[in-house]
Tab-separated table of C-alpha atoms and ligand atoms in Angstrom:
chain	number	residue	atom	x	y	z
A	174	MET	CA	-149.484	137.024	-150.257
A	175	LYS	CA	-152.120	134.732	-148.750
A	176	ARG	CA	-154.904	136.853	-150.044
A	177	LEU	CA	-153.421	136.624	-153.596
A	178	LEU	CA	-153.189	132.832	-153.212
A	179	THR	CA	-156.802	132.605	-152.241
A	180	LEU	CA	-157.768	134.811	-155.059
A	181	THR	CA	-155.659	132.759	-157.561
A	182	LEU	CA	-157.314	129.536	-156.024
A	183	THR	CA	-160.900	130.892	-156.337
A	184	LEU	CA	-160.260	132.126	-159.960
A	185	LEU	CA	-158.877	128.623	-160.790
A	186	ILE	CA	-161.931	126.911	-159.202
A	187	SER	CA	-164.448	129.066	-160.889
A	188	THR	CA	-162.613	128.798	-164.121
A	189	SER	CA	-162.986	125.023	-163.759
A	190	VAL	CA	-166.728	125.249	-162.963
A	191	VAL	CA	-167.188	127.314	-166.127
A	192	ALA	CA	-165.197	124.715	-168.150
A	193	GLN	CA	-167.485	121.930	-166.592
A	194	GLY	CA	-170.437	124.125	-167.090
A	195	THR	CA	-169.837	123.809	-170.900
A	196	TYR	CA	-170.447	120.017	-170.869
A	197	THR	CA	-172.854	118.848	-173.492
A	198	PRO	CA	-173.691	115.170	-173.120
A	199	THR	CA	-173.494	113.270	-176.449
A	200	ALA	CA	-176.382	111.299	-177.879
A	201	GLU	CA	-174.620	108.060	-176.749
A	202	ASN	CA	-174.551	109.386	-173.310
A	203	LEU	CA	-178.097	110.533	-173.231
A	204	ALA	CA	-179.127	106.897	-174.452
A	205	SER	CA	-176.959	105.472	-171.746
A	206	ARG	CA	-178.622	107.698	-169.058
A	207	LYS	CA	-182.156	106.590	-170.278
A	208	GLU	CA	-180.983	102.870	-170.111
A	209	PHE	CA	-179.579	103.531	-166.587
A	210	ALA	CA	-182.678	105.374	-165.346
A	211	ASP	CA	-184.953	102.577	-166.687
A	212	SER	CA	-182.860	99.851	-165.110
A	213	LYS	CA	-184.075	100.558	-161.519
A	214	PHE	CA	-182.027	97.836	-159.827
A	215	GLY	CA	-178.288	97.442	-159.566
A	216	ILE	CA	-175.741	95.612	-157.332
A	217	PHE	CA	-172.758	97.341	-155.574
A	218	ILE	CA	-169.775	95.001	-154.780
A	219	HIS	CA	-167.245	95.995	-151.891
A	220	TRP	CA	-164.459	93.566	-152.117
A	221	GLY	CA	-160.727	93.801	-151.867
A	222	ILE	CA	-157.843	92.882	-149.462
A	223	ALA	CA	-159.825	94.398	-146.443
A	224	SER	CA	-161.962	91.331	-146.666
A	225	VAL	CA	-159.110	89.296	-145.354
A	226	PHE	CA	-159.390	90.988	-142.033
A	227	GLY	CA	-163.331	90.639	-141.919
A	228	GLN	CA	-163.713	94.053	-140.385
A	229	GLY	CA	-164.907	96.194	-143.338
A	230	GLU	CA	-163.374	98.387	-145.833
A	231	TRP	CA	-162.395	101.160	-143.329
A	232	TYR	CA	-160.326	98.915	-141.063
A	233	LEU	CA	-156.975	100.410	-142.090
A	234	HIS	CA	-158.307	103.811	-140.861
A	235	ARG	CA	-160.525	102.814	-138.039
A	236	ALA	CA	-157.969	100.524	-136.329
A	237	GLN	CA	-155.388	103.216	-136.971
A	238	LEU	CA	-153.057	100.800	-138.564
A	239	ASN	CA	-149.673	101.438	-140.464
A	240	HIS	CA	-150.475	100.997	-144.055
A	241	GLN	CA	-147.228	99.079	-144.368
A	242	GLU	CA	-148.432	96.479	-142.081
A	243	TYR	CA	-151.994	96.461	-143.454
A	244	LYS	CA	-150.466	95.843	-146.948
A	245	LYS	CA	-149.369	92.305	-145.801
A	246	ALA	CA	-152.998	91.219	-146.164
A	247	ALA	CA	-152.378	91.380	-149.817
A	248	ASP	CA	-149.988	88.440	-149.704
A	249	ALA	CA	-152.779	86.541	-147.846
A	250	TYR	CA	-155.480	87.398	-150.476
A	251	TYR	CA	-156.167	84.306	-152.457
A	252	PRO	CA	-159.732	84.083	-153.237
A	253	HIS	CA	-159.891	80.497	-154.566
A	254	ARG	CA	-163.506	80.313	-154.848
A	255	PHE	CA	-164.005	83.415	-156.909
A	256	ASP	CA	-165.914	82.643	-160.047
A	257	ALA	CA	-167.080	85.409	-162.042
A	258	LYS	CA	-169.392	83.383	-164.041
A	259	GLU	CA	-171.288	82.427	-160.768
A	260	TRP	CA	-171.384	85.906	-159.431
A	261	VAL	CA	-172.684	87.503	-162.653
A	262	LYS	CA	-175.299	84.762	-163.004
A	263	ALA	CA	-176.668	85.099	-159.421
A	264	ILE	CA	-176.724	88.880	-159.795
A	265	LYS	CA	-178.478	88.686	-163.416
A	266	ASP	CA	-180.956	86.168	-161.958
A	267	SER	CA	-181.682	88.854	-159.068
A	268	GLY	CA	-183.018	91.163	-161.791
A	269	ALA	CA	-180.343	93.665	-161.444
A	270	LYS	CA	-179.378	95.348	-164.539
A	271	TYR	CA	-175.885	96.709	-163.610
A	272	ILE	CA	-172.989	95.862	-161.371
A	273	THR	CA	-170.736	98.690	-159.651
A	274	PHE	CA	-167.562	96.997	-158.769
A	275	VAL	CA	-165.130	98.665	-156.319
A	276	SER	CA	-161.998	98.931	-158.620
A	277	ARG	CA	-159.973	100.690	-155.868
A	278	HIS	CA	-161.156	101.834	-152.470
A	279	HIS	CA	-159.734	104.168	-149.975
A	280	ASP	CA	-156.888	101.711	-148.990
A	281	GLY	CA	-155.532	102.136	-152.455
A	282	PHE	CA	-155.511	98.521	-153.411
A	283	SER	CA	-156.297	97.957	-157.140
A	284	MET	CA	-158.314	94.892	-158.199
A	285	TRP	CA	-156.880	94.816	-161.760
A	286	ASP	CA	-153.656	94.622	-163.428
A	287	SER	CA	-152.525	98.250	-163.413
A	288	ALA	CA	-149.227	99.350	-164.813
A	289	TYR	CA	-149.050	102.406	-162.574
A	290	THR	CA	-148.863	100.495	-159.077
A	291	ASP	CA	-147.418	97.301	-157.721
A	292	TYR	CA	-150.201	97.473	-154.977
A	293	ASP	CA	-152.608	95.465	-157.184
A	294	ILE	CA	-154.079	92.045	-157.529
A	295	MET	CA	-151.359	90.731	-160.025
A	296	ASP	CA	-148.249	92.096	-158.352
A	297	ALA	CA	-149.061	92.002	-154.570
A	298	THR	CA	-151.049	88.827	-154.255
A	299	PRO	CA	-150.193	85.131	-154.771
A	300	TYR	CA	-153.773	85.106	-156.592
A	301	LYS	CA	-152.387	86.727	-159.755
A	302	ARG	CA	-155.696	86.755	-161.681
A	303	ASP	CA	-157.019	90.065	-162.841
A	304	ILE	CA	-160.484	90.023	-161.145
A	305	ILE	CA	-161.761	93.112	-163.096
A	306	LYS	CA	-160.794	91.275	-166.368
A	307	GLU	CA	-162.653	88.212	-165.457
A	308	LEU	CA	-165.702	90.101	-164.074
A	309	ALA	CA	-165.836	92.394	-167.301
A	310	ARG	CA	-165.659	89.364	-169.592
A	311	GLU	CA	-168.629	87.726	-167.847
A	312	CYS	CA	-170.645	91.016	-167.694
A	313	HIS	CA	-170.159	91.424	-171.361
A	314	ARG	CA	-170.989	87.782	-171.959
A	315	GLN	CA	-174.067	87.688	-169.825
A	316	GLY	CA	-175.255	91.068	-170.885
A	317	ILE	CA	-175.208	93.300	-167.848
A	318	ARG	CA	-173.876	96.776	-167.294
A	319	LEU	CA	-170.487	97.083	-165.604
A	320	HIS	CA	-169.873	100.202	-163.455
A	321	PHE	CA	-166.668	101.026	-161.640
A	322	TYR	CA	-166.342	102.641	-158.153
A	323	TYR	CA	-163.136	104.647	-157.967
A	324	SER	CA	-162.005	106.218	-154.811
A	325	HIS	CA	-160.427	109.806	-154.891
A	326	ILE	CA	-158.993	109.101	-151.459
A	327	ASP	CA	-155.745	107.084	-151.117
A	328	TRP	CA	-154.693	106.014	-147.475
A	329	SER	CA	-151.484	104.359	-148.764
A	330	ARG	CA	-149.916	106.570	-151.206
A	331	ASP	CA	-147.783	109.504	-150.026
A	332	ASP	CA	-148.831	111.834	-152.963
A	333	TYR	CA	-152.525	111.717	-151.806
A	334	PRO	CA	-153.059	115.272	-150.153
A	335	ALA	CA	-153.841	113.583	-146.877
A	336	PRO	CA	-152.742	116.396	-144.378
A	337	THR	CA	-155.547	118.782	-145.004
A	338	SER	CA	-158.240	115.980	-145.425
A	339	THR	CA	-160.873	114.771	-142.922
A	340	THR	CA	-159.524	111.292	-142.821
A	341	GLY	CA	-155.896	112.473	-142.999
A	342	TYR	CA	-155.270	112.765	-139.335
A	343	HIS	CA	-154.623	108.942	-139.060
A	344	LYS	CA	-151.951	109.181	-141.922
A	345	ARG	CA	-150.235	112.021	-140.052
A	346	LYS	CA	-150.351	110.007	-136.735
A	347	VAL	CA	-149.082	106.702	-138.115
A	348	THR	CA	-146.352	108.106	-140.451
A	349	GLY	CA	-145.568	111.349	-138.455
A	350	LYS	CA	-145.568	113.248	-141.748
A	351	ASP	CA	-147.456	116.468	-142.175
A	352	HIS	CA	-146.695	116.949	-145.879
A	353	PHE	CA	-147.195	114.789	-148.880
A	354	ASP	CA	-144.196	113.768	-151.006
A	355	GLY	CA	-145.120	113.155	-154.611
A	356	GLY	CA	-147.488	116.086	-154.622
A	357	TRP	CA	-151.120	116.387	-155.714
A	358	ASP	CA	-150.245	116.761	-159.473
A	359	ASN	CA	-148.564	113.268	-159.364
A	360	TYR	CA	-151.524	111.824	-157.707
A	361	TYR	CA	-153.947	113.410	-160.132
A	362	LYS	CA	-151.894	112.027	-162.984
A	363	PHE	CA	-151.861	108.468	-161.355
A	364	MET	CA	-155.710	108.558	-161.053
A	365	ASN	CA	-156.109	109.552	-164.706
A	366	ASN	CA	-153.639	107.034	-165.885
A	367	GLN	CA	-155.614	104.357	-163.978
A	368	LEU	CA	-158.982	105.645	-165.098
A	369	THR	CA	-157.539	105.332	-168.621
A	370	GLU	CA	-156.736	101.683	-168.060
A	371	LEU	CA	-160.198	100.978	-166.695
A	372	LEU	CA	-161.749	102.543	-169.718
A	373	THR	CA	-159.621	101.099	-172.349
A	374	LYS	CA	-158.852	97.648	-171.241
A	375	TYR	CA	-162.132	96.344	-170.292
A	376	GLY	CA	-164.704	97.080	-172.962
A	377	LYS	CA	-167.694	99.184	-172.604
A	378	ILE	CA	-168.096	100.531	-168.999
A	379	GLY	CA	-171.527	101.882	-168.028
A	380	ALA	CA	-170.267	104.337	-165.395
A	381	ILE	CA	-167.499	105.588	-163.265
A	382	TRP	CA	-168.726	106.189	-159.564
A	383	PHE	CA	-166.422	108.431	-157.598
A	384	ASP	CA	-166.071	108.404	-153.775
A	385	GLY	CA	-164.040	110.482	-151.357
A	386	HIS	CA	-164.674	114.081	-152.717
A	387	TRP	CA	-166.009	114.696	-148.974
A	388	ASP	CA	-162.475	114.135	-147.652
A	389	HIS	CA	-161.524	117.690	-148.523
A	390	GLY	CA	-165.016	119.071	-147.946
A	391	LYS	CA	-163.665	120.912	-144.622
A	392	ASP	CA	-160.434	122.266	-146.157
A	393	LYS	CA	-159.599	125.893	-145.093
A	394	GLU	CA	-158.913	126.667	-148.701
A	395	PRO	CA	-161.448	125.224	-151.062
A	396	PHE	CA	-159.763	122.140	-152.567
A	397	ASP	CA	-159.726	121.864	-156.388
A	398	TRP	CA	-160.196	118.184	-157.443
A	399	ARG	CA	-159.903	119.166	-161.030
A	400	LEU	CA	-162.901	117.327	-161.873
A	401	ASP	CA	-163.476	119.044	-165.129
A	402	GLU	CA	-160.452	117.621	-166.700
A	403	GLN	CA	-160.950	114.201	-165.186
A	404	TYR	CA	-164.686	114.102	-166.426
A	405	ALA	CA	-163.606	115.356	-169.869
A	406	LEU	CA	-161.081	112.542	-170.105
A	407	ILE	CA	-163.640	109.929	-169.178
A	408	HIS	CA	-166.219	111.229	-171.740
A	409	LYS	CA	-163.558	111.416	-174.241
A	410	LEU	CA	-162.635	107.897	-173.736
A	411	GLN	CA	-166.067	106.541	-173.500
A	412	PRO	CA	-168.737	109.079	-174.250
A	413	ALA	CA	-171.486	106.789	-173.087
A	414	CYS	CA	-169.923	106.145	-169.871
A	415	LEU	CA	-171.814	107.971	-167.156
A	416	ILE	CA	-170.173	109.819	-164.336
A	417	CYS	CA	-171.435	110.022	-160.889
A	418	ASN	CA	-169.719	111.308	-157.680
A	419	ASN	CA	-170.893	110.406	-154.132
A	420	HIS	CA	-170.069	114.020	-152.806
A	421	ASN	CA	-173.341	114.400	-150.972
A	422	LEU	CA	-173.901	117.709	-152.824
A	423	ALA	CA	-176.144	118.900	-155.743
A	424	ALA	CA	-174.923	117.364	-158.909
A	425	LEU	CA	-171.986	119.098	-160.522
A	426	PRO	CA	-171.499	119.948	-164.129
A	427	GLY	CA	-170.123	116.938	-166.197
A	428	GLU	CA	-172.008	114.288	-163.988
A	429	ASP	CA	-174.550	112.184	-165.606
A	430	PHE	CA	-176.549	110.932	-162.536
A	431	GLN	CA	-176.851	111.477	-158.935
A	432	THR	CA	-176.449	109.057	-155.952
A	433	PHE	CA	-177.690	109.223	-152.467
A	434	GLU	CA	-176.103	107.123	-149.751
A	435	ARG	CA	-178.442	105.054	-147.551
A	436	ASP	CA	-181.158	107.378	-148.221
A	437	LEU	CA	-183.938	107.886	-150.724
A	438	PRO	CA	-183.522	111.175	-152.741
A	439	GLY	CA	-184.742	114.058	-150.702
A	440	GLU	CA	-184.374	112.182	-147.283
A	441	ASN	CA	-181.703	112.261	-144.857
A	442	LYS	CA	-182.099	109.455	-142.285
A	443	ALA	CA	-178.476	108.157	-142.502
A	444	GLY	CA	-176.983	111.632	-142.237
A	445	PHE	CA	-175.012	111.861	-145.520
A	446	SER	CA	-177.489	113.846	-147.490
A	447	GLU	CA	-178.251	117.037	-145.421
A	448	GLY	CA	-179.340	119.791	-147.711
A	449	GLN	CA	-178.357	117.710	-150.674
A	450	GLU	CA	-180.419	119.133	-153.508
A	451	VAL	CA	-182.248	116.462	-155.739
A	452	SER	CA	-181.525	116.780	-159.445
A	453	GLN	CA	-184.762	117.376	-161.521
A	454	SER	CA	-183.085	116.462	-164.753
A	455	LEU	CA	-180.555	113.662	-163.885
A	456	PRO	CA	-181.205	110.018	-163.224
A	457	LEU	CA	-181.005	109.213	-159.507
A	458	GLU	CA	-179.850	106.422	-157.522
A	459	THR	CA	-179.916	105.211	-153.953
A	460	CYS	CA	-177.001	102.923	-152.615
A	461	GLN	CA	-177.955	100.852	-149.576
A	462	THR	CA	-176.415	97.897	-147.735
A	463	MET	CA	-177.997	94.428	-147.302
A	464	ASN	CA	-176.684	94.129	-143.776
A	465	LYS	CA	-175.174	96.972	-142.042
A	466	SER	CA	-171.751	96.998	-143.681
A	467	TRP	CA	-170.263	97.682	-147.144
A	468	GLY	CA	-167.254	95.496	-147.130
A	469	TYR	CA	-167.224	92.001	-145.542
A	470	VAL	CA	-167.663	92.204	-141.762
A	471	VAL	CA	-167.229	88.863	-140.129
A	472	LYS	CA	-169.715	89.526	-137.347
A	473	ASP	CA	-172.276	91.431	-139.254
A	474	THR	CA	-175.003	88.914	-139.935
A	475	ASN	CA	-177.578	91.361	-139.543
A	476	TYR	CA	-179.230	91.197	-143.079
A	477	LYS	CA	-182.462	93.137	-143.994
A	478	SER	CA	-185.268	90.845	-144.610
A	479	LEU	CA	-186.308	90.141	-148.233
A	480	GLU	CA	-189.721	91.831	-147.691
A	481	TYR	CA	-187.892	94.913	-146.464
A	482	LEU	CA	-185.621	94.862	-149.491
A	483	ILE	CA	-188.479	94.455	-151.901
A	484	ARG	CA	-190.372	97.351	-150.325
A	485	TYR	CA	-187.227	99.529	-150.374
A	486	LEU	CA	-186.720	98.699	-154.094
A	487	VAL	CA	-190.272	99.678	-154.779
A	488	SER	CA	-190.015	102.771	-152.670
A	489	THR	CA	-186.878	103.878	-154.404
A	490	SER	CA	-188.715	103.326	-157.824
A	491	GLY	CA	-191.573	105.370	-156.388
A	492	LYS	CA	-189.168	108.391	-156.135
A	493	GLY	CA	-188.027	107.758	-159.756
A	494	ALA	CA	-184.670	106.365	-158.554
A	495	ASN	CA	-182.665	103.089	-158.898
A	496	LEU	CA	-181.671	101.089	-155.964
A	497	MET	CA	-178.056	99.933	-155.980
A	498	LEU	CA	-177.862	97.138	-153.239
A	499	ASN	CA	-174.582	96.193	-151.790
A	500	ILE	CA	-172.843	92.835	-151.252
A	501	GLY	CA	-169.622	92.329	-149.351
A	502	PRO	CA	-168.038	89.090	-150.611
A	503	GLN	CA	-165.989	86.969	-148.518
A	504	PRO	CA	-162.239	86.854	-148.723
A	505	ASN	CA	-162.475	83.271	-150.143
A	506	GLY	CA	-164.347	84.932	-153.175
A	507	GLU	CA	-167.816	83.563	-152.187
A	508	ILE	CA	-170.788	85.889	-151.880
A	509	PRO	CA	-172.262	85.326	-148.423
A	510	ALA	CA	-175.060	82.744	-148.540
A	511	ALA	CA	-177.550	85.290	-146.758
A	512	ALA	CA	-176.851	87.706	-149.636
A	513	LEU	CA	-177.362	85.109	-152.356
A	514	GLU	CA	-180.774	84.057	-150.786
A	515	ARG	CA	-181.867	87.655	-151.064
A	516	LEU	CA	-180.704	88.019	-154.608
A	517	LYS	CA	-182.687	84.914	-155.452
A	518	GLY	CA	-185.708	86.347	-153.611
A	519	MET	CA	-185.505	89.579	-155.533
A	520	GLY	CA	-185.173	87.807	-158.763
A	521	GLU	CA	-188.283	85.751	-158.064
A	522	TRP	CA	-190.190	88.904	-157.088
A	523	LEU	CA	-189.030	91.009	-160.053
A	524	ARG	CA	-189.804	88.142	-162.675
A	525	LYS	CA	-193.554	88.565	-161.537
A	526	TYR	CA	-193.791	92.227	-160.817
A	527	GLY	CA	-190.722	93.870	-162.757
A	528	ASP	CA	-193.244	95.311	-165.135
A	529	THR	CA	-194.401	97.676	-162.342
A	530	ILE	CA	-190.686	98.720	-161.657
A	531	TYR	CA	-188.392	98.575	-164.775
A	532	GLY	CA	-188.885	101.689	-167.129
A	533	THR	CA	-191.140	103.342	-164.624
A	534	THR	CA	-190.957	107.018	-163.516
A	535	ALA	CA	-191.844	108.375	-159.960
A	536	GLY	CA	-195.513	107.911	-159.207
A	537	ASP	CA	-198.132	110.589	-159.019
A	538	ILE	CA	-198.245	110.557	-155.256
A	539	ALA	CA	-195.610	111.168	-152.770
A	540	ALA	CA	-194.948	108.150	-150.482
A	541	GLN	CA	-197.657	107.434	-147.970
A	542	ASP	CA	-197.908	105.339	-144.815
A	543	TRP	CA	-199.547	102.616	-146.829
A	544	GLY	CA	-197.054	102.516	-149.769
A	545	VAL	CA	-196.057	104.178	-152.928
A	546	THR	CA	-196.861	104.528	-156.696
A	547	THR	CA	-194.911	104.169	-159.831
A	548	ARG	CA	-195.851	105.204	-163.421
A	549	LYS	CA	-195.256	103.810	-166.927
A	550	GLY	CA	-197.152	105.789	-169.583
A	551	ASP	CA	-200.811	105.705	-168.944
A	552	ARG	CA	-200.377	103.011	-166.440
A	553	LEU	CA	-200.171	104.002	-162.698
A	554	PHE	CA	-199.170	101.305	-160.170
A	555	VAL	CA	-200.439	101.599	-156.702
A	556	HIS	CA	-198.104	99.503	-154.417
A	557	ILE	CA	-199.917	98.838	-151.183
A	558	PHE	CA	-197.495	97.645	-148.191
A	559	ASP	CA	-199.594	98.232	-145.200
A	560	LEU	CA	-203.447	99.147	-145.381
A	561	LYS	CA	-205.632	98.463	-142.303
A	562	GLU	CA	-208.979	98.805	-144.198
A	563	LYS	CA	-210.775	97.841	-147.396
A	564	SER	CA	-210.638	101.197	-148.995
A	565	LEU	CA	-207.922	103.635	-150.142
A	566	HIS	CA	-208.236	107.204	-151.065
A	567	LEU	CA	-205.713	108.331	-153.662
A	568	PRO	CA	-205.558	112.112	-154.165
A	569	LEU	CA	-205.042	112.031	-157.900
A	570	LYS	CA	-205.391	114.763	-160.425
A	571	CYS	CA	-205.694	112.561	-163.444
A	572	LYS	CA	-208.813	110.722	-164.494
A	573	VAL	CA	-208.828	106.948	-163.989
A	574	LYS	CA	-210.316	104.756	-166.658
A	575	SER	CA	-209.876	101.318	-165.079
A	576	ALA	CA	-208.678	99.673	-161.993
A	577	LYS	CA	-207.379	95.989	-161.674
A	578	LEU	CA	-205.224	93.930	-159.421
A	579	PHE	CA	-201.904	93.380	-161.162
A	580	ASP	CA	-201.745	89.772	-160.128
A	581	SER	CA	-205.126	88.175	-160.786
A	582	LYS	CA	-206.280	91.023	-163.386
A	583	THR	CA	-209.492	91.143	-161.411
A	584	HIS	CA	-211.346	94.569	-161.382
A	585	VAL	CA	-211.270	96.810	-158.440
A	586	MET	CA	-214.177	98.885	-157.714
A	587	PHE	CA	-213.487	102.665	-157.644
A	588	THR	CA	-215.212	106.018	-157.429
A	589	GLN	CA	-213.943	109.220	-158.586
A	590	ASP	CA	-214.520	112.945	-157.584
A	591	ALA	CA	-212.768	116.264	-157.536
A	592	ASP	CA	-210.634	115.013	-154.551
A	593	GLY	CA	-209.305	111.920	-156.399
A	594	VAL	CA	-210.107	108.325	-156.384
A	595	ILE	CA	-211.463	105.792	-153.874
A	596	LEU	CA	-210.488	102.130	-154.399
A	597	THR	CA	-212.630	99.676	-152.595
A	598	PHE	CA	-211.418	95.999	-152.137
A	599	ASP	CA	-213.174	92.860	-151.180
A	600	THR	CA	-210.609	92.126	-148.404
A	601	VAL	CA	-208.027	94.195	-146.654
A	602	PRO	CA	-204.870	94.169	-149.069
A	603	SER	CA	-202.095	92.085	-147.504
A	604	GLY	CA	-198.640	90.648	-148.701
A	605	THR	CA	-195.304	92.219	-149.502
A	606	ASP	CA	-196.622	94.385	-152.153
A	607	TYR	CA	-200.289	94.418	-153.116
A	608	ILE	CA	-200.410	96.083	-156.577
A	609	VAL	CA	-203.202	97.805	-158.378
A	610	GLU	CA	-202.903	98.813	-161.901
A	611	LEU	CA	-204.760	101.895	-162.883
A	612	LYS	CA	-205.395	103.079	-166.563
A	613	THR	CA	-205.337	106.795	-166.595
A	614	LYS	CA	-206.134	109.422	-169.023
B	60	LIG	O1	-166.294	105.576	-147.242
B	60	LIG	C1	-167.099	105.085	-148.259
B	60	LIG	C2	-167.664	103.687	-147.685
B	60	LIG	O2	-166.587	102.902	-147.385
B	60	LIG	C3	-168.465	103.134	-148.853
B	60	LIG	O3	-167.828	102.898	-150.110
B	60	LIG	C4	-169.640	104.009	-149.151
B	60	LIG	C5	-170.412	103.664	-150.315
B	60	LIG	O4	-171.332	104.532	-150.670
B	60	LIG	N1	-169.151	105.484	-149.571
B	60	LIG	C6	-168.121	106.010	-148.684
B	60	LIG	C7	-168.868	106.615	-147.573
B	60	LIG	O5	-169.587	107.771	-147.961
């Protein structure tokens, strides 16, 4: 019997893979992918009732709380300083081209007026303002793409298949239940109803960014998330809406770009991307925190320096990927001052040097100790972060026609042979990013 069940499950999963395998992106979707790939810089926003505790978005799980107790935070959530106009302006001024807003994280709280739950901003809080509606209106008005993060996990609902999941032990412990009540089918319908709301009530949405697939990565029987049907629904509602899933795997059929958590594509310093194959055809993205946390953590004032963040953005572009940098707003609705300062600094830098970042593809040379390269048509940008001498050898295969400093437009001396190009400077390059522009054949 068990074998028959396994066989049926395997068949079901492979059928869904075949169904997903037939996905052909529409022309609008391809145009949207191109716009996304060219944008290079986006902002991630982790915000919700968890911010009230100031302990990050995993607090419910990490502190082993009963979700009924945790839910009481909703009644204390009154972000009276939230101003969508100010948020969007600060983010636009940073040079970011898209915002990915957490519509519902693993705690299950919805940041919009959802007809499918009372555990949302309108019904469960005294604030009673549809945050997503206000944010969407401003994004559309100020002209910046809006993406939604949507959690596949739900630590509050009984119909989320928690028992077999990696994070589910907490729910079992707190509730004493080892089964789920409403059933997976019910939860799946709930998610699709919510996704339909997000894609029909708030205008054009640039992407849906899923998270939580990994929660069933270690199930004894492979878990079928029924992504094919869910992805098809999204593409039917908004064909240009891109789909991304932070599952730490190679991109699955139906997905339109691939994301990497806290790592550049192909690297695994943070430990989420082990063996994760890098797509050769889809746009790529790296998501990274500004301090060490996603959601607001009161004691985490450990922000990365502006210089570090600029170099990280440039290095991400050097890999042909976008950088999505995270902000965890405070419970009162303000973006922390340290984050605002960094947004301002990124904007100032991008207004001067954005031409070497936006619309570029990966450079010709893999990242080196001294820096990285980015390319736009016949222009190759050499971004020097750290060089100890006045000359730099570039193992280029292409022919260089001219070399000049991006800033001052002064010519840089160069020689070329079969091994590549040697640039010679008057002084040792210094600064956050010393950029040389090469015209190549
Ligand atoms: O569990 C989440 C975490 O809270 C956060 O949202 C990050 C963002 O990429 N994703 C998950 C961890 O992989």
